[in-house]
């Protein structure tokens, strides 16, 4: 696999200098940029060739690499050539920094060199830089020309400086390929189902397919997906793996797996990306970029920092990034992003690929078949992606902003005018809803009037912010500016899979763009790589997850059996408990007695799950009143890290201090925790996990009813059952674990529910009363 570098990456890496100013980053969307490019390209005549691909293979000191890119437009006519490069940004052209213009022109000069190399008859090329300031689409065109000699000199200077990095990267690549080829499986033997899973993951890389995998707890999903993907690296079937997760705990598991593989001889660079607000140094808090010592001169210190890091570290975790960022006085978050360009495995949150507001443009601006995606705990992506593609804008901040800016009415007049226009429109919406006695309104069409008002406000805010000195005042304006930008960006995706919701509250009007079905956007994101494996312990029914997670017609699916002995787990279903809302109070005594029956047959730790905090509190109160002598611990709303750890620590000593824990179904303790061995010997689940009735879930139901007739399943039943399966999965975590799962709801006996049971649940026992429950538990133990 030949080393490659894009023209923009080459120019950017070599020519960037000076400060890191995150406020100068454009807020444009890729869709807006593409639309503007196409609009300008279509204005040219028949001789204009858009998206003109150029490449050249360079031989340098026995090293070979390819420089490639696409010029936005090329005109070749009568031995004369013109290259057009289109750039879009929300910065006004006179405010562009010298370095930014240098990068723009540097890119065009490289295209000119590549074009003259492709057409030796050309001795000179005209260069047009077309800069479009958005959203007004103000066009500034500047022109120049370059000779073959000038272009060759410029290109060679770039390549000469890049040579050192190329040689370093080539050495890294050779070592990665060689050690990946030799890498043995890191354990003495495969667990049941592990080898088969590894094989199909390998084939997914080889054939660049999307694979959906359900592998029960204990299969070793992380090593079973990472190991074959890395082996595929050894045969140059892929060159970069993205391991994406929903939780920090699963990122740590991936780090541990890579550490294990490195102990077996694997040598590659991996990096874990940490959210900006969590990795920022204390000295950077509440400090503006222009005063931040880690941003001032950032690019002047970046290359030495990267060289030191990459030469001495292979597994680049958060602490490693922080150490080197401190050493070289560079911003740790931006440093991690720049370092990731040289890494083979990138571990991070889903949003780095899927979220249109924060995804990694440096990797995902165009398709790259050398990238492969491993999506862990993929069931979480359903709800997460809905929020990624949803947003809202509120009227509440407007009046305080108007009051603030009226201190200088003449100076702030343009902003005040647009804020007042938006405020009047929100007031009009509120008045109409009050007149109609409405608190919410749902529509299928875009609110074009609101879109126009928001876009107009963004225009004047952008100009105002560019000229204002940093202050508390500008910070407040900036907060609302970003809220407007978020609305503008997501509004570009608005279509048949959206609803526009207008909500009237005591604080004012909220307009929410609610994405019901993000699957088309997920599909587009997955196509940015050469293939993907989406895996979870609970991905049943598979066709549902394939549908909502951006399925493609030829995607693969695979389900493995549990590697643990079936006899170690007993599943009991109570026919005498009805937890439907109308029956909750009536069934409370039976639930409390069932929990007591479960725990009194064998001393140990138990976890009881309920579907809502209100229901959980009701059960906990009743249980404690009935059995005050039993020690319990209860999950509370919005627990911090210390409180979570204290909750789990209660399970550490089951012999001396057995505990009964009460937790929320679908909450922080229902997945991603490991209470191995005798730390947990029983799980009780109250109800079938249905989400609470609300308007947005009903919108999902109605949408999928029209799509496929399975609205209730998609909106309520299957997400609820996934919560049940995840909670039950806390029980058996290893070969020696043993215990009972007690399902307290007679709806589990209904075919509409048990048809979706995992295979390990096919053998279950129905108990009809407390006496039967007691006997079956005793029999098991």
XYZ file of C-alpha atoms in Angstrom:
781
model
C 0.000 0.000 0.000
C 1.731 3.153 -1.220
C 1.852 6.115 1.163
C -0.482 8.841 -0.040
C -1.110 12.410 0.958
C -3.755 14.833 -0.265
C -2.700 18.174 -1.672
C -4.540 20.107 1.028
C -3.052 17.991 3.824
C 0.470 18.402 2.426
C 0.156 22.173 2.090
C -1.550 22.557 5.458
C 0.980 20.444 7.327
C 4.036 22.214 5.921
C 2.830 25.818 5.673
C 0.671 26.295 8.775
C 2.186 28.714 11.273
C 1.299 31.044 14.097
C -1.566 30.920 16.573
C -4.370 28.453 16.996
C -7.584 30.463 17.072
C -10.607 28.199 17.233
C -12.933 31.185 16.873
C -11.727 31.620 13.297
C -13.043 28.227 12.306
C -15.840 28.373 9.786
C -19.319 27.367 10.843
C -20.278 26.262 7.336
C -21.682 22.822 6.711
C -20.258 20.453 4.106
C -23.646 20.558 2.337
C -23.500 24.356 2.059
C -19.937 24.247 0.738
C -20.814 21.606 -1.849
C -23.869 23.557 -2.993
C -21.812 26.747 -3.490
C -19.095 24.833 -5.359
C -21.651 23.338 -7.747
C -23.337 26.691 -8.248
C -20.077 28.383 -9.277
C -18.889 25.437 -11.372
C -22.130 25.454 -13.378
C -21.590 29.076 -14.388
C -18.674 28.130 -16.653
C -18.723 27.024 -20.285
C -18.162 23.627 -21.888
C -14.350 23.823 -21.624
C -14.546 23.906 -17.826
C -13.821 20.563 -16.162
C -14.993 20.393 -12.544
C -13.440 18.215 -9.819
C -10.359 17.615 -11.983
C -8.326 14.774 -10.465
C -4.547 15.170 -10.341
C -1.849 12.940 -8.928
C 1.841 12.232 -9.099
C 3.990 9.469 -7.648
C 7.167 10.875 -6.123
C 10.452 9.000 -5.761
C 12.543 10.555 -3.032
C 15.680 8.882 -1.617
C 14.313 5.406 -2.371
C 10.965 6.368 -0.849
C 7.824 6.399 -2.944
C 4.608 8.235 -2.202
C 1.710 9.717 -4.081
C 0.418 13.294 -3.938
C -3.187 13.552 -5.081
C -6.153 15.896 -5.076
C -9.055 17.375 -7.011
C -8.907 20.894 -8.363
C -12.336 22.520 -8.235
C -12.082 23.531 -11.872
C -9.654 23.313 -14.797
C -9.874 24.905 -18.251
C -7.556 23.438 -20.888
C -7.707 25.178 -24.248
C -5.148 25.863 -26.996
C -2.096 25.047 -24.856
C -3.381 27.408 -22.190
C -4.646 26.396 -18.757
C -6.550 27.984 -15.891
C -7.102 26.432 -12.479
C -9.957 27.627 -10.309
C -9.979 26.956 -6.578
C -13.185 27.735 -4.647
C -13.063 28.402 -0.913
C -16.043 29.069 1.345
C -15.985 30.515 4.842
C -17.984 32.910 6.987
C -14.984 35.216 7.514
C -14.987 38.420 5.461
C -12.258 38.356 2.820
C -10.303 41.361 4.212
C -10.209 39.619 7.616
C -8.558 36.439 6.347
C -5.173 35.914 7.978
C -2.002 35.933 5.897
C -1.340 32.311 6.769
C -4.816 31.250 5.677
C -4.379 32.953 2.298
C -0.950 31.362 2.017
C -2.576 27.943 2.499
C -5.239 28.681 -0.135
C -2.685 29.817 -2.718
C -0.307 27.007 -1.792
C -2.975 24.465 -2.677
C -3.589 26.080 -6.099
C 0.158 26.188 -6.826
C 0.493 22.467 -6.158
C -2.434 21.773 -8.499
C -0.648 23.899 -11.112
C 2.521 21.819 -10.743
C 0.579 18.550 -11.038
C -1.297 19.850 -14.096
C 1.913 20.926 -15.857
C 3.433 17.555 -15.019
C 0.427 15.875 -16.640
C 0.602 18.250 -19.646
C 4.308 18.905 -20.398
C 3.399 21.350 -23.170
C 2.193 23.851 -20.558
C 4.781 26.429 -19.462
C 2.469 28.637 -17.402
C -0.889 28.266 -15.665
C -3.318 31.000 -14.666
C -4.666 30.702 -11.131
C -8.062 31.932 -9.920
C -8.931 31.917 -6.226
C -12.674 32.357 -5.791
C -13.516 33.132 -2.181
C -17.170 32.966 -1.126
C -18.104 34.557 2.187
C -21.144 32.805 3.588
C -24.001 32.931 4.218
C -24.328 36.123 2.101
C -22.335 34.405 -0.663
C -20.221 37.507 -1.299
C -17.691 36.482 -3.955
C -14.143 37.818 -4.087
C -12.031 36.642 -7.014
C -8.262 37.086 -7.058
C -6.014 35.945 -9.890
C -2.380 35.137 -10.425
C -0.222 32.971 -12.649
C 2.720 30.659 -12.147
C 5.422 29.316 -14.457
C 6.524 25.711 -14.635
C 9.843 26.617 -12.999
C 8.141 28.488 -10.148
C 5.635 25.708 -9.557
C 8.354 23.034 -9.611
C 10.474 24.967 -7.113
C 7.493 25.493 -4.789
C 6.434 21.842 -4.985
C 9.948 20.513 -4.406
C 10.333 22.716 -1.336
C 7.148 21.259 0.139
C 8.211 17.697 -0.662
C 11.731 18.239 0.715
C 10.319 19.421 4.036
C 7.783 16.610 4.081
C 10.508 14.044 3.320
C 11.490 13.613 6.965
C 7.877 12.961 7.933
C 7.385 10.639 4.990
C 10.380 8.529 5.972
C 9.175 8.384 9.555
C 5.666 7.414 8.455
C 7.006 4.791 6.051
C 9.033 3.231 8.834
C 5.948 3.194 11.061
C 3.879 1.632 8.266
C 6.402 -1.126 7.565
C 6.613 -2.001 11.256
C 2.820 -2.000 11.575
C 2.400 -4.307 8.569
C 5.178 -6.684 9.622
C 4.077 -6.982 13.270
C 0.402 -7.298 12.292
C 1.286 -10.193 9.974
C 3.150 -11.995 12.782
C 0.621 -11.165 15.503
C -0.804 -14.243 17.261
C -4.187 -14.356 18.953
C -3.392 -12.979 22.425
C -5.036 -15.783 24.408
C -4.156 -19.490 24.624
C -7.440 -20.438 22.965
C -10.512 -18.903 21.398
C -13.708 -18.797 23.423
C -16.795 -20.440 22.016
C -17.878 -18.500 18.921
C -14.872 -16.177 18.997
C -12.948 -17.666 16.077
C -16.040 -17.615 13.844
C -16.715 -13.990 14.743
C -13.109 -13.022 14.030
C -13.305 -14.716 10.627
C -16.418 -12.861 9.504
C -15.017 -9.538 10.719
C -11.872 -10.215 8.664
C -13.992 -10.961 5.595
C -15.914 -7.723 6.149
C -12.631 -5.821 5.928
C -11.514 -7.822 2.910
C -14.750 -7.312 0.950
C -15.488 -3.844 2.355
C -18.884 -4.795 3.735
C -21.099 -3.580 6.555
C -21.553 -6.282 9.171
C -24.128 -6.310 11.991
C -23.096 -8.559 14.878
C -24.944 -9.666 17.989
C -22.507 -11.365 20.330
C -23.625 -12.059 23.919
C -21.704 -10.891 26.952
C -18.522 -12.892 27.410
C -17.845 -13.435 23.710
C -14.970 -10.966 23.898
C -16.348 -8.631 21.268
C -13.581 -6.046 21.540
C -10.687 -8.424 20.875
C -12.792 -10.429 18.388
C -13.252 -7.329 16.226
C -9.966 -5.471 16.765
C -7.710 -8.509 16.266
C -9.002 -9.522 12.794
C -9.149 -5.885 11.647
C -5.502 -5.439 12.648
C -4.569 -8.721 10.954
C -6.176 -7.280 7.817
C -3.811 -4.334 8.202
C -0.965 -6.818 7.887
C -2.183 -7.695 4.393
C -2.739 -4.010 3.588
C -6.506 -4.462 3.280
C -7.001 -1.349 5.407
C -4.698 1.253 6.898
C -6.744 2.946 9.611
C -9.296 1.646 12.116
C -11.793 3.836 13.946
C -13.073 2.205 17.143
C -16.143 4.253 18.082
C -18.156 3.899 21.269
C -20.873 5.570 23.328
C -19.142 5.360 26.690
C -15.778 6.076 28.247
C -15.734 2.629 29.872
C -15.823 0.847 26.513
C -13.032 3.080 25.215
C -10.903 1.862 28.103
C -11.669 -1.750 27.139
C -10.384 -1.014 23.614
C -7.228 0.524 25.076
C -6.682 -2.577 27.203
C -7.112 -4.813 24.151
C -4.499 -2.824 22.216
C -2.135 -2.971 25.179
C -2.549 -6.749 25.243
C -1.808 -6.978 21.503
C 1.268 -4.779 21.914
C 2.557 -7.212 24.541
C 2.252 -9.906 21.867
C 4.465 -7.934 19.480
C 2.111 -5.522 17.688
C 3.672 -2.137 16.943
C 1.354 0.585 15.722
C 0.147 4.003 16.817
C -3.229 4.260 18.516
C -4.855 7.312 20.040
C -7.854 7.893 22.268
C -9.654 11.160 21.563
C -11.114 12.905 24.599
C -13.838 15.567 24.478
C -12.535 19.140 24.445
C -14.187 20.153 27.734
C -12.668 17.160 29.557
C -9.081 17.380 28.328
C -8.669 21.165 28.527
C -6.033 22.300 31.043
C -7.214 24.286 34.067
C -5.122 27.228 32.916
C -7.203 27.330 29.709
C -10.569 27.610 31.442
C -12.248 30.970 30.883
C -9.226 32.171 28.878
C -9.770 33.532 25.384
C -7.784 31.978 22.508
C -5.793 35.166 21.949
C -4.650 35.050 25.602
C -4.243 31.285 25.861
C -0.541 30.332 26.092
C -1.358 26.871 24.688
C -2.842 28.445 21.534
C -0.460 31.369 20.962
C 2.199 30.120 18.529
C 0.598 26.652 18.523
C 1.607 25.785 14.954
C 5.179 26.912 15.521
C 5.562 24.260 18.261
C 3.355 21.571 16.737
C 5.877 19.718 14.549
C 8.514 19.221 17.284
C 5.778 18.078 19.659
C 4.400 15.583 17.122
C 7.845 14.227 16.288
C 8.660 13.667 19.956
C 5.291 12.057 20.657
C 5.287 9.711 17.664
C 8.898 8.685 18.132
C 8.525 7.718 21.771
C 4.876 6.642 22.201
C 2.737 4.004 20.524
C -0.385 3.893 22.670
C -1.420 7.523 22.974
C -3.974 7.809 25.769
C -5.390 10.929 27.372
C -2.606 11.089 29.963
C 0.087 10.753 27.275
C -1.443 13.609 25.254
C -1.597 15.771 28.366
C 2.062 15.087 29.211
C 3.348 16.096 25.774
C 0.919 19.011 25.467
C 2.285 20.381 28.746
C 5.860 19.791 27.648
C 5.434 21.758 24.410
C 2.729 24.203 25.573
C 0.170 23.167 22.974
C -3.586 22.855 23.407
C -4.199 19.175 24.298
C -7.437 18.736 22.365
C -6.162 20.206 19.104
C -2.859 18.392 19.619
C -4.709 15.074 19.880
C -6.544 15.797 16.615
C -3.297 16.661 14.815
C -1.586 13.567 16.249
C -4.476 11.369 15.092
C -3.471 11.987 11.462
C -0.429 9.788 12.094
C -2.269 7.039 13.995
C -3.432 3.642 12.797
C -6.206 3.086 15.361
C -8.362 5.965 16.562
C -10.610 5.389 19.583
C -13.354 7.886 20.300
C -17.003 8.772 20.622
C -19.634 8.112 17.951
C -19.933 11.827 17.243
C -16.486 11.989 15.603
C -17.970 10.135 12.637
C -21.725 10.645 12.805
C -22.467 14.083 14.286
C -22.657 16.732 11.529
C -21.703 19.488 13.990
C -18.467 17.981 15.330
C -17.385 15.168 13.009
C -13.707 14.997 12.058
C -13.541 16.858 8.755
C -9.865 15.956 8.390
C -10.872 12.293 7.993
C -14.459 12.364 6.778
C -14.770 15.104 4.204
C -14.599 12.564 1.369
C -14.884 8.791 1.097
C -11.752 6.831 1.934
C -11.829 3.068 1.506
C -8.677 2.721 3.637
C -10.728 3.594 6.738
C -12.591 0.840 8.577
C -15.157 1.415 11.345
C -15.753 -0.693 14.445
C -18.952 0.557 16.125
C -19.193 -0.779 19.679
C -22.492 -1.097 21.621
C -24.248 -0.175 18.384
C -27.716 -0.318 19.961
C -26.893 3.031 21.625
C -26.436 4.669 18.241
C -30.197 4.691 17.542
C -31.125 7.339 20.114
C -27.749 9.073 20.025
C -28.024 9.720 16.301
C -31.550 11.119 16.660
C -30.144 13.776 18.964
C -27.153 14.394 16.695
C -29.522 15.392 13.898
C -32.030 17.243 16.088
C -31.729 20.763 17.478
C -33.740 23.640 18.864
C -33.758 27.410 19.140
C -35.276 29.305 22.053
C -36.771 32.763 22.469
C -35.786 33.085 26.146
C -32.242 34.509 25.643
C -33.370 37.240 23.211
C -34.834 39.829 25.604
C -31.785 39.802 27.934
C -29.540 40.234 24.884
C -31.608 43.169 23.622
C -31.393 44.802 27.054
C -27.637 44.216 27.142
C -26.979 45.652 23.668
C -29.257 48.675 24.141
C -26.569 50.165 26.384
C -24.912 51.211 23.091
C -27.881 51.454 20.681
C -26.146 53.142 17.748
C -23.099 50.887 17.776
C -25.222 47.738 18.110
C -28.076 48.827 15.855
C -27.727 46.106 13.144
C -27.749 43.304 15.732
C -30.589 44.905 17.732
C -32.700 45.219 14.585
C -32.396 41.522 13.729
C -32.846 40.381 17.338
C -36.040 42.439 17.634
C -37.345 41.007 14.350
C -36.775 37.461 15.606
C -38.307 38.344 18.976
C -41.429 39.777 17.315
C -41.845 36.584 15.334
C -41.533 34.428 18.454
C -44.080 36.669 20.216
C -46.442 36.232 17.281
C -46.106 32.430 17.498
C -46.750 32.559 21.249
C -49.847 34.733 20.817
C -51.313 32.421 18.159
C -50.730 29.341 20.321
C -52.269 30.975 23.381
C -55.289 32.023 21.329
C -55.692 28.436 20.106
C -54.993 27.092 23.615
C -52.013 25.114 22.344
C -48.807 24.260 24.168
C -47.279 22.357 21.255
C -47.614 22.339 17.498
C -46.146 19.745 15.126
C -45.606 20.411 11.419
C -44.029 18.558 8.522
C -42.781 21.568 6.593
C -39.782 23.778 7.232
C -40.547 27.137 8.851
C -39.097 29.283 6.076
C -39.908 32.550 7.828
C -37.982 31.486 10.938
C -35.107 30.154 8.825
C -34.794 33.510 7.080
C -34.858 35.434 10.377
C -32.220 33.151 11.916
C -29.983 33.396 8.841
C -30.275 37.201 8.846
C -29.353 37.328 12.531
C -26.354 35.065 11.940
C -25.111 37.415 9.200
C -25.071 40.497 11.419
C -23.817 38.596 14.467
C -20.882 37.245 12.505
C -19.830 40.750 11.446
C -20.417 42.143 14.931
C -18.418 39.408 16.673
C -15.525 39.781 14.230
C -15.090 43.431 15.227
C -15.837 43.253 18.942
C -13.179 42.848 21.581
C -13.650 39.863 23.912
C -15.865 40.666 26.900
C -18.651 39.245 29.048
C -21.046 40.941 26.649
C -19.603 39.209 23.588
C -19.617 35.870 25.411
C -23.391 36.125 25.948
C -23.932 37.053 22.313
C -21.632 34.223 21.244
C -23.718 31.661 23.156
C -26.857 32.612 21.223
C -24.889 32.849 17.987
C -23.873 29.185 18.375
C -27.488 28.229 19.140
C -28.523 29.907 15.885
C -25.674 28.239 13.987
C -26.765 24.845 15.321
C -30.297 25.482 14.100
C -29.026 26.645 10.704
C -26.816 23.581 10.244
C -29.424 20.987 11.183
C -32.124 22.791 9.213
C -30.200 21.944 6.038
C -31.034 18.274 6.653
C -34.760 18.907 7.170
C -36.924 16.590 5.098
C -39.616 13.882 5.257
C -37.813 12.189 8.178
C -38.196 15.314 10.342
C -40.917 17.088 12.282
C -40.850 20.743 13.263
C -42.154 21.158 16.812
C -43.139 24.506 18.290
C -43.425 24.416 22.078
C -44.912 27.100 24.334
C -43.612 27.155 27.910
C -43.447 29.677 30.737
C -40.012 30.729 29.458
C -41.271 31.405 25.942
C -41.129 29.643 22.579
C -38.899 26.723 21.624
C -38.739 25.595 18.006
C -37.313 22.088 17.750
C -36.197 20.254 14.636
C -36.798 16.632 15.585
C -35.119 13.953 13.471
C -37.363 10.894 13.604
C -35.281 8.672 11.354
C -31.541 9.449 11.061
C -30.796 6.222 9.166
C -30.114 7.953 5.794
C -27.486 10.135 7.476
C -25.923 7.165 9.259
C -25.735 5.353 5.927
C -23.934 8.318 4.352
C -21.458 8.404 7.238
C -20.743 4.675 7.012
C -20.047 5.043 3.284
C -17.129 7.329 4.143
C -15.089 4.222 4.990
C -14.282 0.951 3.320
C -16.571 -1.053 5.606
C -17.899 -1.305 9.143
C -18.782 -3.731 11.895
C -21.660 -2.637 14.133
C -21.772 -4.904 17.165
C -23.484 -5.293 20.514
C -24.552 -7.913 23.024
C -28.146 -6.927 22.236
C -28.916 -6.355 18.571
C -32.197 -8.262 18.306
C -34.210 -8.293 16.195
C -31.444 -7.829 13.679
C -33.639 -6.512 10.856
C -34.830 -3.666 13.097
C -31.269 -2.526 13.842
C -30.225 -2.929 10.227
C -33.152 -0.706 9.257
C -32.574 2.105 11.762
C -28.764 2.100 11.551
C -28.378 2.871 7.868
C -28.619 -0.589 6.352
C -27.407 -1.192 2.824
C -28.893 -3.994 0.665
C -25.874 -6.301 0.770
C -24.864 -5.820 4.412
C -24.096 -8.930 6.431
C -25.453 -10.080 9.770
C -24.114 -12.556 12.282
C -25.255 -13.788 15.674
C -23.158 -15.864 18.066
C -24.247 -18.124 20.883
C -23.345 -17.439 24.499
C -19.952 -18.925 25.424
C -21.129 -19.686 28.963
C -22.882 -22.873 30.186
C -26.662 -22.498 29.910
C -27.114 -24.260 33.236
C -25.464 -21.335 35.046
C -28.422 -19.049 34.399
C -32.093 -19.503 35.289
C -34.761 -17.288 33.686
C -38.043 -17.017 35.596
C -41.149 -15.150 34.394
C -43.956 -14.237 36.784
C -47.449 -14.681 35.368
C -49.006 -13.086 38.461
C -47.473 -9.605 38.114
C -49.031 -6.956 35.880
C -47.038 -3.698 35.714
C -49.255 -1.834 33.247
C -49.736 1.711 34.447
C -53.279 1.141 35.736
C -52.179 -1.946 37.691
C -48.950 -0.645 39.246
C -50.346 0.147 42.676
C -52.279 -3.121 42.802
C -49.203 -5.197 41.857
C -46.792 -3.411 44.207
C -47.160 -5.890 47.072
C -46.568 -8.853 44.722
C -43.430 -7.187 43.314
C -42.021 -6.521 46.790
C -42.770 -10.075 47.902
C -41.235 -11.483 44.716
C -38.014 -9.538 45.312
C -37.923 -10.802 48.901
C -38.472 -14.367 47.696
C -35.662 -13.987 45.154
C -33.067 -12.790 47.669
C -33.924 -14.932 50.699
C -33.136 -18.283 49.047
C -29.424 -17.459 48.820
C -27.390 -14.718 50.475
C -25.632 -12.448 48.037
C -25.926 -9.323 45.926
C -28.956 -8.558 43.773
C -29.869 -5.787 41.336
C -33.494 -4.780 40.769
C -34.400 -2.604 37.780
C -37.506 -0.441 37.274
C -38.459 1.506 34.113
C -38.701 5.035 35.619
C -37.425 6.977 38.613
C -40.991 7.443 39.858
C -41.713 3.713 39.686
C -38.285 2.922 41.160
C -38.931 5.198 44.125
C -42.352 3.633 44.659
C -40.871 0.098 44.751
C -37.909 1.098 46.949
C -40.180 2.809 49.496
C -42.536 -0.162 49.666
C -39.652 -2.651 49.940
C -37.874 -0.694 52.658
C -41.088 -0.266 54.660
C -41.756 -3.999 54.443
C -38.180 -5.149 55.139
C -36.226 -2.334 56.859
C -33.565 -4.781 58.050
C -32.319 -5.473 54.497
C -29.481 -3.213 53.328
C -30.247 -1.495 50.042
C -28.584 1.024 47.747
C -30.554 3.096 45.237
C -29.631 4.909 42.040
C -30.547 8.586 42.140
C -30.998 11.064 39.331
C -27.849 12.672 37.850
C -25.276 10.852 39.958
C -21.711 12.125 39.594
C -18.681 9.848 39.075
C -17.962 9.541 42.782
C -21.567 8.609 43.575
C -21.549 5.996 40.808
C -18.367 4.448 42.165
C -19.796 4.419 45.690
C -22.915 2.626 44.384
C -20.822 -0.091 42.707
C -18.462 -0.372 45.686
C -21.401 -1.624 47.777
C -21.223 -4.863 45.723
C -17.580 -5.596 46.563
C -18.124 -7.734 49.693
C -21.108 -10.057 49.131
C -20.043 -12.547 51.817
C -19.917 -10.080 54.707
C -22.233 -7.342 53.446
C -24.783 -8.579 50.881
C -26.664 -5.770 49.190
C -29.830 -5.271 47.177
C -29.387 -2.529 44.590
C -32.229 -0.683 42.906
C -31.474 0.959 39.561
C -33.106 2.474 36.508
C -33.800 0.274 33.504
C -31.898 1.819 30.593
C -29.762 3.825 33.015
C -26.067 3.959 33.907
C -26.076 0.649 35.822
C -28.064 -1.374 33.304
C -25.149 -1.679 30.854
C -21.392 -1.316 30.755
C -20.735 -2.488 34.324
C -19.002 -5.723 35.340
C -19.998 -7.327 38.645
C -18.189 -10.617 38.093
C -18.265 -13.816 40.120
C -20.304 -13.625 43.302
C -20.599 -9.826 43.170
C -24.001 -10.348 41.549
C -26.127 -13.499 41.725
C -29.539 -12.212 40.765
C -31.242 -9.613 38.593
C -34.886 -8.622 38.889
C -36.562 -6.626 36.123
C -39.880 -4.884 36.709
C -41.854 -4.284 33.522
C -41.084 -4.670 29.840
C -39.039 -1.478 29.656
C -41.399 0.581 27.502
C -40.312 4.237 27.267
C -42.765 6.636 28.888
C -45.500 7.959 26.638
C -44.481 11.267 25.084
C -45.140 13.235 21.933
C -41.811 12.592 20.221
C -41.949 8.835 20.761
C -45.475 8.949 19.343
C -44.094 10.778 16.299
C -41.602 7.928 15.831
C -44.474 5.441 16.136
C -46.604 7.251 13.548
C -43.679 7.652 11.142
C -42.768 3.958 11.134
C -46.406 2.935 10.963
C -46.454 4.662 7.586
C -43.052 3.288 6.617
C -43.478 -0.383 7.477
C -46.496 -0.889 9.765
C -44.307 -1.517 12.846
C -44.626 1.845 14.567
C -45.284 0.608 18.114
C -42.479 -1.925 17.841
C -39.936 0.628 16.583
C -40.916 3.415 18.962
C -41.721 1.606 22.196
C -41.461 -2.163 22.292
C -38.003 -2.883 20.827
C -36.149 -0.017 22.555
C -37.779 -1.162 25.807
C -36.797 -4.782 25.300
C -33.232 -3.747 24.543
C -33.116 -2.105 27.971
C -34.375 -5.367 29.481
C -31.781 -7.463 27.631
C -28.973 -5.089 28.634
C -29.979 -5.155 32.303
C -30.220 -8.945 32.303
C -26.750 -9.044 30.726
C -25.253 -7.699 33.963
C -25.652 -11.153 35.534
C -23.373 -13.611 33.700
C -19.998 -12.014 32.976
C -17.649 -14.995 33.200
C -17.416 -18.799 33.052
C -17.953 -19.204 36.790
C -20.797 -16.717 37.179
C -24.126 -18.164 38.204
C -27.498 -16.619 38.951
C -31.187 -15.972 38.359
C -33.002 -13.472 36.132
C -36.507 -12.687 37.361
C -38.831 -10.965 34.872
C -41.746 -9.413 36.754
C -44.422 -8.750 34.139
C -46.898 -11.160 32.552
C -46.469 -9.416 29.186
C -43.232 -11.367 28.767
C -45.478 -14.409 28.194
C -47.106 -12.663 25.244
C -45.919 -13.791 21.812
C -45.526 -10.140 20.780
C -42.708 -9.944 23.320
C -41.127 -13.379 23.630
C -40.781 -13.692 19.851
C -37.905 -11.219 20.237
C -36.167 -13.106 23.051
C -32.511 -14.006 22.472
C -31.832 -17.719 21.957
C -30.484 -18.079 25.493
C -33.945 -17.113 26.790
C -35.860 -19.786 24.907
C -35.521 -22.061 27.936
C -37.448 -20.166 30.582
C -39.726 -21.124 33.428
C -43.099 -19.541 34.132
C -44.053 -19.214 37.805
C -47.680 -18.639 38.742
C -47.371 -17.682 42.398
C -44.867 -16.896 45.138
C -44.690 -20.501 46.288
C -43.719 -21.704 42.808
C -41.152 -18.907 42.588
C -39.602 -19.977 45.895
C -39.409 -23.643 44.845
C -37.854 -22.902 41.436
C -35.196 -20.661 42.984
C -34.381 -23.272 45.635
C -34.212 -25.916 42.949
C -31.714 -23.838 40.954
C -29.409 -23.157 43.895
